[in-house]
Amino acid sequence: MESAWREHSRHALATLVRLLGDFDLAEEALHDAFRAALEQWPAQGVPGNPYSWLVSAGRFKAIDQIRRRRRYDLDDGRIAERVAAADGDPAEAEIDAVGDDRLRLVFTCCHPVLAPEARVALTLREVCGLATEEIARAFLVPVPTLAQRIVRAKAKLRQARVGYQVPGHAELPARLASVLQVVYLVFNEGHSASAGAQAVRHDLVEEAIRLGRLLVALLPEPEAVGLLALMLLHASRRHARIGADGALVLLPDQDRGRWDRALIDEGLALVRLALRARPPRSYALQAAIAAVHAEAATAEATDWPQIVALYDLLLRVDPSPVVALNRAVAVAERDGPAPALALVDDLLAEGALAGYHLAHATRAELLRRLDRTDEARAAYQRALRLVRQLPERAFLSDRLAALP
Amino acid sequence: MKYLLLIYNDAALLDALPPEEFEHRLAHCYERAGELMADGRLLGSERLEKPETAATVRIRDDELAVTDGPFAETKEYLAGFNVVEARDMNEAIRLAAGFPWARTGSVEVRPIAQSLPG
């Protein structure tokens, strides 16, 4: 009963939002349908198609709700419209067998009229079914702040009369980019947060991957495939990234035996698929870089020339100072620290990375390799002043202490 | 999760309502409460008498002092409360907004502290 409910309720909610055109009505309708299910399913058994049962129960309950509300409410005209819509021919209340309603819901929650943090909150609550408190905990935001963010986001979608639909062909690339950005934000929040800091923390990494899978299943665009590959490959290293003492372990020092082979294999297959698009786009290229690391049996066996070449492509399609910094790290492995240091110094001189702790940490590391110890010390200290994450801070402190 | 909905009314706004409108809203409130009670989301609910019927108790230096009226003079007074069961803060907010009193005052939604196990 519970598993049937969990599996079908998110999909039913998405359909009810489409049929009723309103988040709150849909949520209330789903709740009523759930109550009805609680009464009927244990006695009569779970229906053959729980999803369509929930949708039609929810729809009838919503019609009652709307009529009742109309008796008391200051009808703003929209409610009457909804009764007509919800009360229409049941044949119009088409069942959505392919999950298009979930896709509509994702695009609606990630609509560009909303600020990125509002998109993230709304997507996690409405698409993934997380509770407000869980999202607030995961993002270290007070619960009332996050609750308000969700209320405002819904109001904004209502006011902007955002159509509840998957965007058309012309709009799709830009709108999909906004969806993928949300998914990746959720992933990164989970991936780079310090491990085990919170006892009851919804696993954002899992949630992001689940969303990524949903997108790929419903809309197998190369960039969606690329993002899923990227997330799987990063996630495959999760257990090797944090040492027994909770400290951060960098890629070259990780125990590759602790990488998750199943995730790597799946990620590699998806990378190949994503790279078929010409020209390859940003997520696909980032995933390809992660794939080169995943394919190296040891750190020494890493194909650095290949990685530098992929960064060159990435800089062409998605230029950013951070990508250029990562390319410099790969150049250090391919050509040695001196040419890489010249690149990092140029990047720092441009100014965009001046406040980015990893730029100074990279510079410190290169100086250390060149035995320019005093300069390395100064650069580590600079990075430490900028770092905000506990495990990273500990890591930099250790490096600083290890200098001769 | 359990939440306490504290219903504050603004006397000026409430007095400005035509009497039949007040009755209408009260009926709506009871009907909504009945629904929520029936489906297990409303765990307790009370309407309070007017604030001038209150006595406030304080002990300072072992001295019991009772003053009349509520603790502080505010434009809005505590008129009642509901204890609801909701999935999360946003559902509790939605339930709070479903009562008519947010239109003539405000409803404070406060999570009820979860008692420690054992």
Short mmCIF file of C-alpha atoms in Angstrom, two decimals:
data_model
loop_
_atom_site.label_atom_id
_atom_site.label_comp_id
_atom_site.label_asym_id
_atom_site.label_seq_id
_atom_site.Cartn_x
_atom_site.Cartn_y
_atom_site.Cartn_z
CA MET A 1 0.00 0.00 0.00
CA GLU A 2 2.68 2.46 1.01
CA SER A 3 4.96 1.60 -1.89
CA ALA A 4 2.06 1.84 -4.34
CA TRP A 5 1.28 5.22 -2.87
CA ARG A 6 4.84 6.52 -3.09
CA GLU A 7 5.30 5.28 -6.61
CA HIS A 8 2.10 6.73 -8.01
CA SER A 9 1.42 9.80 -5.93
CA ARG A 10 4.05 12.07 -7.57
CA HIS A 11 2.75 11.18 -10.99
CA ALA A 12 -0.87 11.65 -9.89
CA LEU A 13 -0.02 15.05 -8.41
CA ALA A 14 1.54 16.15 -11.71
CA THR A 15 -1.61 15.14 -13.59
CA LEU A 16 -3.89 16.85 -11.07
CA VAL A 17 -1.87 20.06 -11.41
CA ARG A 18 -2.52 19.89 -15.14
CA LEU A 19 -6.23 19.12 -14.76
CA LEU A 20 -6.90 21.70 -12.06
CA GLY A 21 -4.33 24.27 -13.14
CA ASP A 22 -3.37 25.01 -9.56
CA PHE A 23 -0.76 23.55 -7.20
CA ASP A 24 -2.69 23.99 -3.98
CA LEU A 25 -5.94 22.58 -5.31
CA ALA A 26 -4.05 19.63 -6.74
CA GLU A 27 -2.27 18.98 -3.47
CA GLU A 28 -5.54 19.09 -1.54
CA ALA A 29 -7.18 16.82 -4.10
CA LEU A 30 -4.34 14.32 -3.83
CA HIS A 31 -4.64 14.37 -0.07
CA ASP A 32 -8.37 13.61 -0.33
CA ALA A 33 -7.67 10.83 -2.81
CA PHE A 34 -5.13 9.43 -0.38
CA ARG A 35 -7.73 9.42 2.40
CA ALA A 36 -10.14 7.58 0.09
CA ALA A 37 -7.41 5.08 -0.78
CA LEU A 38 -6.73 4.49 2.91
CA GLU A 39 -10.39 3.60 3.37
CA GLN A 40 -10.78 1.44 0.29
CA TRP A 41 -7.50 -0.19 -0.69
CA PRO A 42 -6.90 -2.29 2.42
CA ALA A 43 -10.39 -3.81 2.13
CA GLN A 44 -10.70 -4.05 -1.65
CA GLY A 45 -7.05 -4.44 -2.59
CA VAL A 46 -4.83 -2.01 -4.49
CA PRO A 47 -6.54 -1.22 -7.83
CA GLY A 48 -5.02 -2.48 -11.07
CA ASN A 49 -3.97 1.02 -12.03
CA PRO A 50 -3.38 2.97 -8.79
CA TYR A 51 -2.27 6.10 -10.66
CA SER A 52 -5.49 6.50 -12.64
CA TRP A 53 -7.54 5.58 -9.56
CA LEU A 54 -5.84 8.38 -7.61
CA VAL A 55 -6.29 10.87 -10.45
CA SER A 56 -9.99 10.23 -10.85
CA ALA A 57 -10.65 10.12 -7.09
CA GLY A 58 -8.66 13.35 -6.73
CA ARG A 59 -10.58 14.98 -9.53
CA PHE A 60 -13.99 14.23 -8.02
CA LYS A 61 -12.82 15.37 -4.61
CA ALA A 62 -11.52 18.58 -6.16
CA ILE A 63 -14.89 19.31 -7.74
CA ASP A 64 -16.52 18.99 -4.30
CA GLN A 65 -13.80 21.16 -2.80
CA ILE A 66 -14.21 23.88 -5.40
CA ARG A 67 -18.00 23.97 -5.03
CA ARG A 68 -17.70 24.20 -1.27
CA ARG A 69 -15.07 26.91 -1.47
CA ARG A 70 -17.24 28.85 -3.87
CA ARG A 71 -20.00 28.97 -1.27
CA TYR A 72 -17.73 30.76 1.15
CA ASP A 73 -14.94 32.19 -0.84
CA LEU A 74 -14.68 35.44 -2.57
CA ASP A 75 -14.79 33.83 -5.96
CA ASP A 76 -12.24 35.57 -8.10
CA GLY A 77 -13.71 34.07 -11.24
CA ARG A 78 -10.93 31.52 -11.54
CA ILE A 79 -12.69 29.03 -9.33
CA ALA A 80 -15.81 28.92 -11.47
CA GLU A 81 -13.56 28.34 -14.46
CA ARG A 82 -11.95 25.44 -12.68
CA VAL A 83 -15.23 23.78 -11.81
CA ALA A 84 -16.08 23.87 -15.47
CA ALA A 85 -12.67 22.50 -16.39
CA ALA A 86 -12.57 19.80 -13.74
CA ASP A 87 -16.21 18.91 -14.18
CA GLY A 88 -15.91 18.51 -17.93
CA ASP A 89 -16.11 15.30 -19.86
CA PRO A 90 -14.15 12.64 -17.98
CA ALA A 91 -12.66 11.63 -21.33
CA GLU A 92 -10.84 14.96 -21.29
CA ALA A 93 -9.22 14.02 -18.00
CA GLU A 94 -6.88 11.95 -20.05
CA ILE A 95 -4.65 9.58 -18.23
CA ASP A 96 -1.01 10.25 -18.79
CA ALA A 97 0.63 6.91 -19.35
CA VAL A 98 4.03 8.19 -20.44
CA GLY A 99 4.75 10.60 -17.62
CA ASP A 100 4.43 13.73 -19.73
CA ASP A 101 2.67 15.37 -16.82
CA ARG A 102 5.78 14.93 -14.69
CA LEU A 103 7.81 16.54 -17.45
CA ARG A 104 5.32 19.43 -17.62
CA LEU A 105 5.65 19.79 -13.87
CA VAL A 106 9.46 19.90 -14.04
CA PHE A 107 9.38 22.58 -16.72
CA THR A 108 6.81 24.57 -14.77
CA CYS A 109 8.81 24.39 -11.51
CA CYS A 110 11.99 25.42 -13.37
CA HIS A 111 10.35 28.27 -15.30
CA PRO A 112 12.66 31.24 -15.95
CA VAL A 113 10.21 33.67 -14.30
CA LEU A 114 11.41 32.17 -11.01
CA ALA A 115 14.77 32.86 -9.38
CA PRO A 116 17.08 29.83 -9.42
CA GLU A 117 16.76 29.17 -5.69
CA ALA A 118 12.96 29.24 -6.01
CA ARG A 119 13.14 26.76 -8.89
CA VAL A 120 15.23 24.41 -6.78
CA ALA A 121 12.87 24.59 -3.80
CA LEU A 122 9.74 24.13 -5.88
CA THR A 123 11.18 21.24 -7.89
CA LEU A 124 12.33 19.37 -4.80
CA ARG A 125 8.96 19.77 -3.13
CA GLU A 126 6.55 19.27 -6.02
CA VAL A 127 8.45 16.88 -8.27
CA CYS A 128 10.52 14.93 -5.74
CA GLY A 129 8.02 15.09 -2.89
CA LEU A 130 10.44 16.36 -0.24
CA ALA A 131 9.02 18.18 2.77
CA THR A 132 9.73 21.87 3.27
CA GLU A 133 11.70 21.08 6.42
CA GLU A 134 13.94 18.59 4.59
CA ILE A 135 14.76 21.06 1.82
CA ALA A 136 15.47 23.79 4.35
CA ARG A 137 17.82 21.49 6.26
CA ALA A 138 19.65 20.43 3.12
CA PHE A 139 20.22 24.03 2.03
CA LEU A 140 20.84 25.41 5.53
CA VAL A 141 18.00 27.90 5.21
CA PRO A 142 15.50 28.63 8.01
CA VAL A 143 12.21 26.73 7.47
CA PRO A 144 9.98 29.85 7.33
CA THR A 145 12.28 31.38 4.70
CA LEU A 146 12.03 28.32 2.53
CA ALA A 147 8.27 27.98 3.08
CA GLN A 148 7.85 31.57 1.95
CA ARG A 149 10.03 30.95 -1.09
CA ILE A 150 7.69 28.14 -2.15
CA VAL A 151 4.52 30.16 -1.50
CA ARG A 152 5.90 33.07 -3.52
CA ALA A 153 7.06 30.87 -6.35
CA LYS A 154 3.56 29.42 -6.71
CA ALA A 155 2.02 32.87 -6.62
CA LYS A 156 4.48 34.07 -9.23
CA LEU A 157 3.60 31.21 -11.57
CA ARG A 158 -0.10 32.04 -11.10
CA GLN A 159 0.39 35.74 -11.75
CA ALA A 160 2.63 35.19 -14.74
CA ARG A 161 -0.02 32.75 -16.04
CA VAL A 162 2.72 30.33 -16.84
CA GLY A 163 1.30 27.69 -19.12
CA TYR A 164 1.51 24.20 -17.71
CA GLN A 165 3.27 22.59 -20.64
CA VAL A 166 6.46 21.25 -22.09
CA PRO A 167 7.99 24.07 -24.15
CA GLY A 168 7.83 23.90 -27.92
CA HIS A 169 10.72 23.13 -30.17
CA ALA A 170 11.95 26.71 -30.48
CA GLU A 171 12.04 27.34 -26.75
CA LEU A 172 13.23 23.92 -25.69
CA PRO A 173 17.03 24.39 -25.57
CA ALA A 174 16.88 27.47 -23.33
CA ARG A 175 14.16 26.02 -21.10
CA LEU A 176 15.92 22.67 -20.82
CA ALA A 177 19.11 24.48 -19.81
CA SER A 178 17.20 26.01 -16.92
CA VAL A 179 15.90 22.59 -15.82
CA LEU A 180 19.36 21.01 -16.04
CA GLN A 181 20.83 23.86 -14.04
CA VAL A 182 18.35 23.13 -11.23
CA VAL A 183 19.16 19.42 -11.26
CA TYR A 184 22.90 20.12 -11.20
CA LEU A 185 22.51 22.66 -8.38
CA VAL A 186 20.72 20.01 -6.31
CA PHE A 187 23.43 17.50 -7.13
CA ASN A 188 26.30 19.82 -6.23
CA GLU A 189 24.67 20.81 -2.99
CA GLY A 190 24.59 17.14 -2.06
CA HIS A 191 27.93 16.22 -3.56
CA SER A 192 30.08 18.96 -2.08
CA ALA A 193 28.37 19.22 1.29
CA SER A 194 30.37 17.76 4.13
CA ALA A 195 29.47 14.16 4.75
CA GLY A 196 27.32 13.14 7.68
CA ALA A 197 27.01 16.62 9.12
CA GLN A 198 23.27 16.16 9.46
CA ALA A 199 21.69 13.02 10.77
CA VAL A 200 18.38 13.42 8.96
CA ARG A 201 19.39 14.81 5.62
CA HIS A 202 17.61 13.90 2.47
CA ASP A 203 20.16 12.65 0.07
CA LEU A 204 20.30 15.36 -2.53
CA VAL A 205 22.71 13.38 -4.69
CA GLU A 206 20.19 10.54 -4.97
CA GLU A 207 17.39 13.01 -5.56
CA ALA A 208 19.28 14.78 -8.36
CA ILE A 209 20.14 11.48 -10.04
CA ARG A 210 16.51 10.38 -9.79
CA LEU A 211 15.47 13.65 -11.46
CA GLY A 212 18.16 13.20 -14.09
CA ARG A 213 16.87 9.71 -14.86
CA LEU A 214 13.31 10.98 -15.11
CA LEU A 215 14.41 13.64 -17.59
CA VAL A 216 16.39 11.19 -19.71
CA ALA A 217 13.48 8.75 -19.73
CA LEU A 218 11.01 11.41 -20.82
CA LEU A 219 13.20 13.69 -22.93
CA PRO A 220 16.40 12.00 -24.10
CA GLU A 221 18.11 15.21 -25.27
CA PRO A 222 21.94 14.92 -25.47
CA GLU A 223 22.49 17.50 -22.71
CA ALA A 224 20.09 15.70 -20.35
CA VAL A 225 21.95 12.45 -21.06
CA GLY A 226 25.27 14.26 -20.56
CA LEU A 227 24.21 15.65 -17.20
CA LEU A 228 23.01 12.25 -15.99
CA ALA A 229 26.34 10.72 -17.07
CA LEU A 230 28.25 13.47 -15.29
CA MET A 231 26.30 12.97 -12.07
CA LEU A 232 26.68 9.18 -12.15
CA LEU A 233 30.44 9.41 -12.71
CA HIS A 234 30.89 11.96 -9.91
CA ALA A 235 28.66 9.93 -7.62
CA SER A 236 30.68 6.78 -8.36
CA ARG A 237 33.57 8.35 -6.41
CA ARG A 238 31.49 9.44 -3.44
CA HIS A 239 32.71 6.88 -0.97
CA ALA A 240 36.34 7.37 -1.92
CA ARG A 241 36.17 11.16 -1.60
CA ILE A 242 35.82 11.17 2.16
CA GLY A 243 38.45 9.39 4.22
CA ALA A 244 37.82 7.36 7.37
CA ASP A 245 38.51 10.49 9.43
CA GLY A 246 35.96 12.50 7.42
CA ALA A 247 38.71 14.38 5.57
CA LEU A 248 38.51 15.16 1.89
CA VAL A 249 40.52 12.84 -0.37
CA LEU A 250 41.58 14.26 -3.73
CA LEU A 251 41.19 12.33 -6.97
CA PRO A 252 44.83 11.16 -7.33
CA ASP A 253 44.86 9.90 -3.73
CA GLN A 254 41.54 8.07 -3.85
CA ASP A 255 41.30 4.31 -3.43
CA ARG A 256 39.95 3.40 -6.86
CA GLY A 257 38.75 0.07 -5.52
CA ARG A 258 36.09 2.01 -3.63
CA TRP A 259 34.67 3.56 -6.80
CA ASP A 260 31.24 2.25 -7.68
CA ARG A 261 31.75 0.18 -10.85
CA ALA A 262 28.04 -0.13 -11.64
CA LEU A 263 27.64 3.66 -11.70
CA ILE A 264 30.82 4.04 -13.77
CA ASP A 265 29.65 1.53 -16.38
CA GLU A 266 26.28 3.20 -16.66
CA GLY A 267 27.92 6.64 -16.82
CA LEU A 268 30.36 5.55 -19.55
CA ALA A 269 27.56 4.18 -21.72
CA LEU A 270 25.64 7.45 -21.35
CA VAL A 271 28.73 9.55 -22.17
CA ARG A 272 29.11 7.74 -25.46
CA LEU A 273 25.46 8.47 -26.22
CA ALA A 274 25.73 12.15 -25.23
CA LEU A 275 28.88 12.69 -27.31
CA ARG A 276 27.03 11.71 -30.49
CA ALA A 277 25.56 15.20 -30.63
CA ARG A 278 27.57 17.49 -32.88
CA PRO A 279 29.09 19.61 -31.58
CA PRO A 280 29.23 18.03 -28.12
CA ARG A 281 27.80 20.37 -25.48
CA SER A 282 28.91 21.37 -22.01
CA TYR A 283 27.54 18.59 -19.79
CA ALA A 284 28.55 15.90 -22.28
CA LEU A 285 32.13 17.23 -22.34
CA GLN A 286 32.32 17.51 -18.55
CA ALA A 287 31.05 13.93 -18.37
CA ALA A 288 33.66 12.88 -20.92
CA ILE A 289 36.39 14.34 -18.70
CA ALA A 290 35.00 12.47 -15.70
CA ALA A 291 34.93 9.34 -17.89
CA VAL A 292 38.65 9.60 -18.71
CA HIS A 293 39.37 9.64 -14.97
CA ALA A 294 36.99 6.75 -14.40
CA GLU A 295 38.73 4.65 -17.05
CA ALA A 296 42.19 5.07 -15.51
CA ALA A 297 43.08 2.09 -13.34
CA THR A 298 45.57 4.23 -11.40
CA ALA A 299 46.12 7.97 -11.11
CA GLU A 300 49.40 7.56 -13.05
CA ALA A 301 47.55 5.91 -15.93
CA THR A 302 45.31 8.97 -16.48
CA ASP A 303 45.25 10.12 -20.11
CA TRP A 304 46.08 13.79 -19.43
CA PRO A 305 46.54 14.82 -23.10
CA GLN A 306 42.98 13.60 -23.73
CA ILE A 307 41.69 15.56 -20.74
CA VAL A 308 43.43 18.77 -21.88
CA ALA A 309 41.92 18.28 -25.35
CA LEU A 310 38.43 17.90 -23.84
CA TYR A 311 38.95 21.07 -21.79
CA ASP A 312 39.92 22.88 -24.99
CA LEU A 313 36.56 21.86 -26.50
CA LEU A 314 34.72 22.78 -23.31
CA LEU A 315 36.32 26.24 -23.31
CA ARG A 316 34.98 26.71 -26.80
CA VAL A 317 31.34 25.81 -26.02
CA ASP A 318 31.14 27.02 -22.41
CA PRO A 319 34.00 29.38 -21.63
CA SER A 320 34.46 30.31 -17.97
CA PRO A 321 37.40 31.13 -15.68
CA VAL A 322 36.68 28.00 -13.59
CA VAL A 323 36.90 25.77 -16.67
CA ALA A 324 40.16 27.51 -17.61
CA LEU A 325 41.49 26.85 -14.10
CA ASN A 326 40.62 23.15 -14.35
CA ARG A 327 42.32 23.04 -17.72
CA ALA A 328 45.47 24.50 -16.10
CA VAL A 329 45.43 21.65 -13.56
CA ALA A 330 45.34 19.15 -16.43
CA VAL A 331 48.18 21.03 -18.20
CA ALA A 332 50.29 20.68 -15.03
CA GLU A 333 49.86 16.91 -15.23
CA ARG A 334 50.65 16.83 -18.94
CA ASP A 335 53.47 19.40 -19.20
CA GLY A 336 54.63 20.02 -15.61
CA PRO A 337 53.98 22.75 -13.04
CA ALA A 338 55.81 25.69 -14.67
CA PRO A 339 53.60 26.19 -17.77
CA ALA A 340 50.50 25.56 -15.63
CA LEU A 341 51.58 28.22 -13.12
CA ALA A 342 51.90 30.75 -15.95
CA LEU A 343 48.28 29.95 -16.94
CA VAL A 344 46.99 30.29 -13.36
CA ASP A 345 48.83 33.59 -12.87
CA ASP A 346 47.26 34.93 -16.06
CA LEU A 347 43.81 33.84 -14.86
CA LEU A 348 44.31 35.48 -11.46
CA ALA A 349 45.49 38.65 -13.18
CA GLU A 350 42.19 38.78 -15.07
CA GLY A 351 40.53 39.19 -11.68
CA ALA A 352 37.44 36.94 -11.97
CA LEU A 353 39.04 34.24 -9.79
CA ALA A 354 40.69 36.53 -7.24
CA GLY A 355 38.19 35.53 -4.54
CA TYR A 356 38.01 31.84 -5.49
CA HIS A 357 39.86 29.73 -2.92
CA LEU A 358 40.57 26.91 -5.36
CA ALA A 359 42.49 29.26 -7.67
CA HIS A 360 44.86 30.13 -4.83
CA ALA A 361 44.99 26.52 -3.65
CA THR A 362 45.94 25.40 -7.17
CA ARG A 363 48.61 28.09 -7.38
CA ALA A 364 49.97 27.04 -3.98
CA GLU A 365 50.16 23.42 -5.10
CA LEU A 366 52.06 24.35 -8.28
CA LEU A 367 54.49 26.56 -6.33
CA ARG A 368 55.05 23.71 -3.89
CA ARG A 369 55.97 21.40 -6.75
CA LEU A 370 58.42 24.03 -8.01
CA ASP A 371 60.00 24.19 -4.51
CA ARG A 372 59.04 27.86 -4.15
CA THR A 373 58.02 27.17 -0.55
CA ASP A 374 57.58 30.72 0.77
CA GLU A 375 55.32 31.68 -2.10
CA ALA A 376 53.42 28.41 -1.71
CA ARG A 377 52.86 29.19 1.98
CA ALA A 378 51.49 32.65 1.16
CA ALA A 379 49.16 31.19 -1.48
CA TYR A 380 47.83 28.49 0.91
CA GLN A 381 47.19 31.17 3.53
CA ARG A 382 45.31 33.19 0.97
CA ALA A 383 43.19 30.18 0.01
CA LEU A 384 42.47 29.49 3.69
CA ARG A 385 41.18 33.02 4.15
CA LEU A 386 38.67 32.43 1.35
CA VAL A 387 37.55 28.83 1.95
CA ARG A 388 34.12 28.30 3.49
CA GLN A 389 33.78 24.55 3.74
CA LEU A 390 35.05 22.65 6.72
CA PRO A 391 36.56 19.59 4.98
CA GLU A 392 38.29 21.83 2.42
CA ARG A 393 39.64 24.06 5.15
CA ALA A 394 41.08 21.04 6.96
CA PHE A 395 42.62 19.81 3.74
CA LEU A 396 44.35 23.16 3.02
CA SER A 397 45.56 23.44 6.62
CA ASP A 398 47.17 20.01 6.31
CA ARG A 399 48.88 20.99 3.07
CA LEU A 400 50.16 24.18 4.63
CA ALA A 401 51.46 22.32 7.68
CA ALA A 402 53.21 19.78 5.44
CA LEU A 403 55.36 22.42 3.74
CA PRO A 404 59.05 22.08 4.61
CA MET B 1 4.46 16.87 11.78
CA LYS B 2 2.13 18.75 14.12
CA TYR B 3 1.63 22.48 13.85
CA LEU B 4 -0.17 24.97 16.06
CA LEU B 5 -2.19 27.55 14.15
CA LEU B 6 -2.58 30.61 16.38
CA ILE B 7 -5.46 32.70 15.16
CA TYR B 8 -5.13 36.42 15.80
CA ASN B 9 -7.98 38.74 15.01
CA ASP B 10 -7.86 42.43 14.39
CA ALA B 11 -10.86 43.85 16.26
CA ALA B 12 -11.16 46.84 13.91
CA LEU B 13 -11.30 44.66 10.78
CA LEU B 14 -13.66 42.20 12.42
CA ASP B 15 -16.03 44.90 13.69
CA ALA B 16 -16.11 46.40 10.22
CA LEU B 17 -17.72 43.23 8.85
CA PRO B 18 -21.50 43.21 8.44
CA PRO B 19 -23.00 40.82 11.04
CA GLU B 20 -24.25 38.33 8.44
CA GLU B 21 -20.78 38.26 6.89
CA PHE B 22 -19.25 37.41 10.27
CA GLU B 23 -21.78 34.59 10.74
CA HIS B 24 -21.03 33.39 7.23
CA ARG B 25 -17.32 33.23 7.96
CA LEU B 26 -17.88 31.51 11.25
CA ALA B 27 -19.98 28.89 9.46
CA HIS B 28 -17.20 28.45 6.91
CA CYS B 29 -14.68 28.09 9.71
CA TYR B 30 -16.75 25.38 11.42
CA GLU B 31 -17.36 23.56 8.19
CA ARG B 32 -13.66 23.58 7.33
CA ALA B 33 -12.81 22.44 10.85
CA GLY B 34 -15.33 19.63 10.51
CA GLU B 35 -13.76 18.45 7.27
CA LEU B 36 -10.25 18.51 8.71
CA MET B 37 -11.43 16.78 11.87
CA ALA B 38 -13.10 14.05 9.81
CA ASP B 39 -9.96 13.33 7.83
CA GLY B 40 -7.70 13.34 10.85
CA ARG B 41 -5.80 16.53 10.13
CA LEU B 42 -7.36 18.65 12.87
CA LEU B 43 -6.32 17.30 16.25
CA GLY B 44 -7.70 20.00 18.50
CA SER B 45 -9.31 23.36 18.16
CA GLU B 46 -10.68 25.99 20.53
CA ARG B 47 -12.17 29.42 20.19
CA LEU B 48 -11.21 31.81 22.98
CA GLU B 49 -13.25 34.44 24.75
CA LYS B 50 -12.32 38.08 24.17
CA PRO B 51 -8.96 39.25 25.57
CA GLU B 52 -10.63 41.42 28.22
CA THR B 53 -11.80 38.22 29.92
CA ALA B 54 -8.19 37.16 30.56
CA ALA B 55 -6.14 37.28 33.72
CA THR B 56 -2.36 37.20 33.56
CA VAL B 57 -0.37 35.55 36.33
CA ARG B 58 3.21 36.41 37.29
CA ILE B 59 5.36 35.50 40.26
CA ARG B 60 8.22 37.83 41.10
CA ASP B 61 10.21 37.60 44.35
CA ASP B 62 7.78 34.88 45.50
CA GLU B 63 4.97 37.42 45.17
CA LEU B 64 1.95 36.35 43.12
CA ALA B 65 0.56 39.13 40.98
CA VAL B 66 -2.52 38.81 38.82
CA THR B 67 -3.33 41.50 36.30
CA ASP B 68 -6.35 41.66 34.10
CA GLY B 69 -6.18 41.53 30.35
CA PRO B 70 -3.59 39.89 28.17
CA PHE B 71 0.12 40.24 28.60
CA ALA B 72 0.56 42.95 25.99
CA GLU B 73 -1.68 45.43 24.26
CA THR B 74 -1.62 44.67 20.57
CA LYS B 75 -3.86 45.53 17.70
CA GLU B 76 -4.49 41.83 17.14
CA TYR B 77 -5.60 39.52 19.91
CA LEU B 78 -5.37 35.74 20.20
CA ALA B 79 -8.85 34.50 19.28
CA GLY B 80 -8.35 30.77 19.06
CA PHE B 81 -6.09 27.97 17.99
CA ASN B 82 -6.01 24.77 15.98
CA VAL B 83 -3.60 21.89 16.25
CA VAL B 84 -3.16 20.27 12.83
CA GLU B 85 -1.26 17.37 11.38
CA ALA B 86 0.43 18.30 8.09
CA ARG B 87 3.08 16.88 5.82
CA ASP B 88 5.26 19.95 6.12
CA MET B 89 5.28 23.67 6.81
CA ASN B 90 3.83 24.51 3.39
CA GLU B 91 0.87 22.20 3.89
CA ALA B 92 0.30 23.74 7.33
CA ILE B 93 0.37 27.20 5.71
CA ARG B 94 -2.18 26.01 3.17
CA LEU B 95 -4.45 24.74 5.95
CA ALA B 96 -4.06 28.04 7.81
CA ALA B 97 -5.02 29.97 4.68
CA GLY B 98 -8.13 27.80 4.32
CA PHE B 99 -9.65 29.34 7.45
CA PRO B 100 -11.35 32.72 6.96
CA TRP B 101 -9.43 34.49 9.75
CA ALA B 102 -6.31 35.25 7.75
CA ARG B 103 -8.50 37.85 6.04
CA THR B 104 -9.37 39.74 9.22
CA GLY B 105 -6.20 39.18 11.19
CA SER B 106 -3.37 36.73 10.95
CA VAL B 107 -2.64 33.10 11.62
CA GLU B 108 0.71 32.20 13.10
CA VAL B 109 1.86 28.75 12.04
CA ARG B 110 4.21 27.26 14.60
CA PRO B 111 5.74 23.77 14.49
CA ILE B 112 5.02 21.83 17.65
CA ALA B 113 8.26 20.57 19.17
CA GLN B 114 8.60 16.84 18.73
CA SER B 115 8.86 15.12 22.04
CA LEU B 116 11.98 13.07 22.50
CA PRO B 117 11.51 9.34 22.02
CA GLY B 118 11.28 7.23 25.16
#
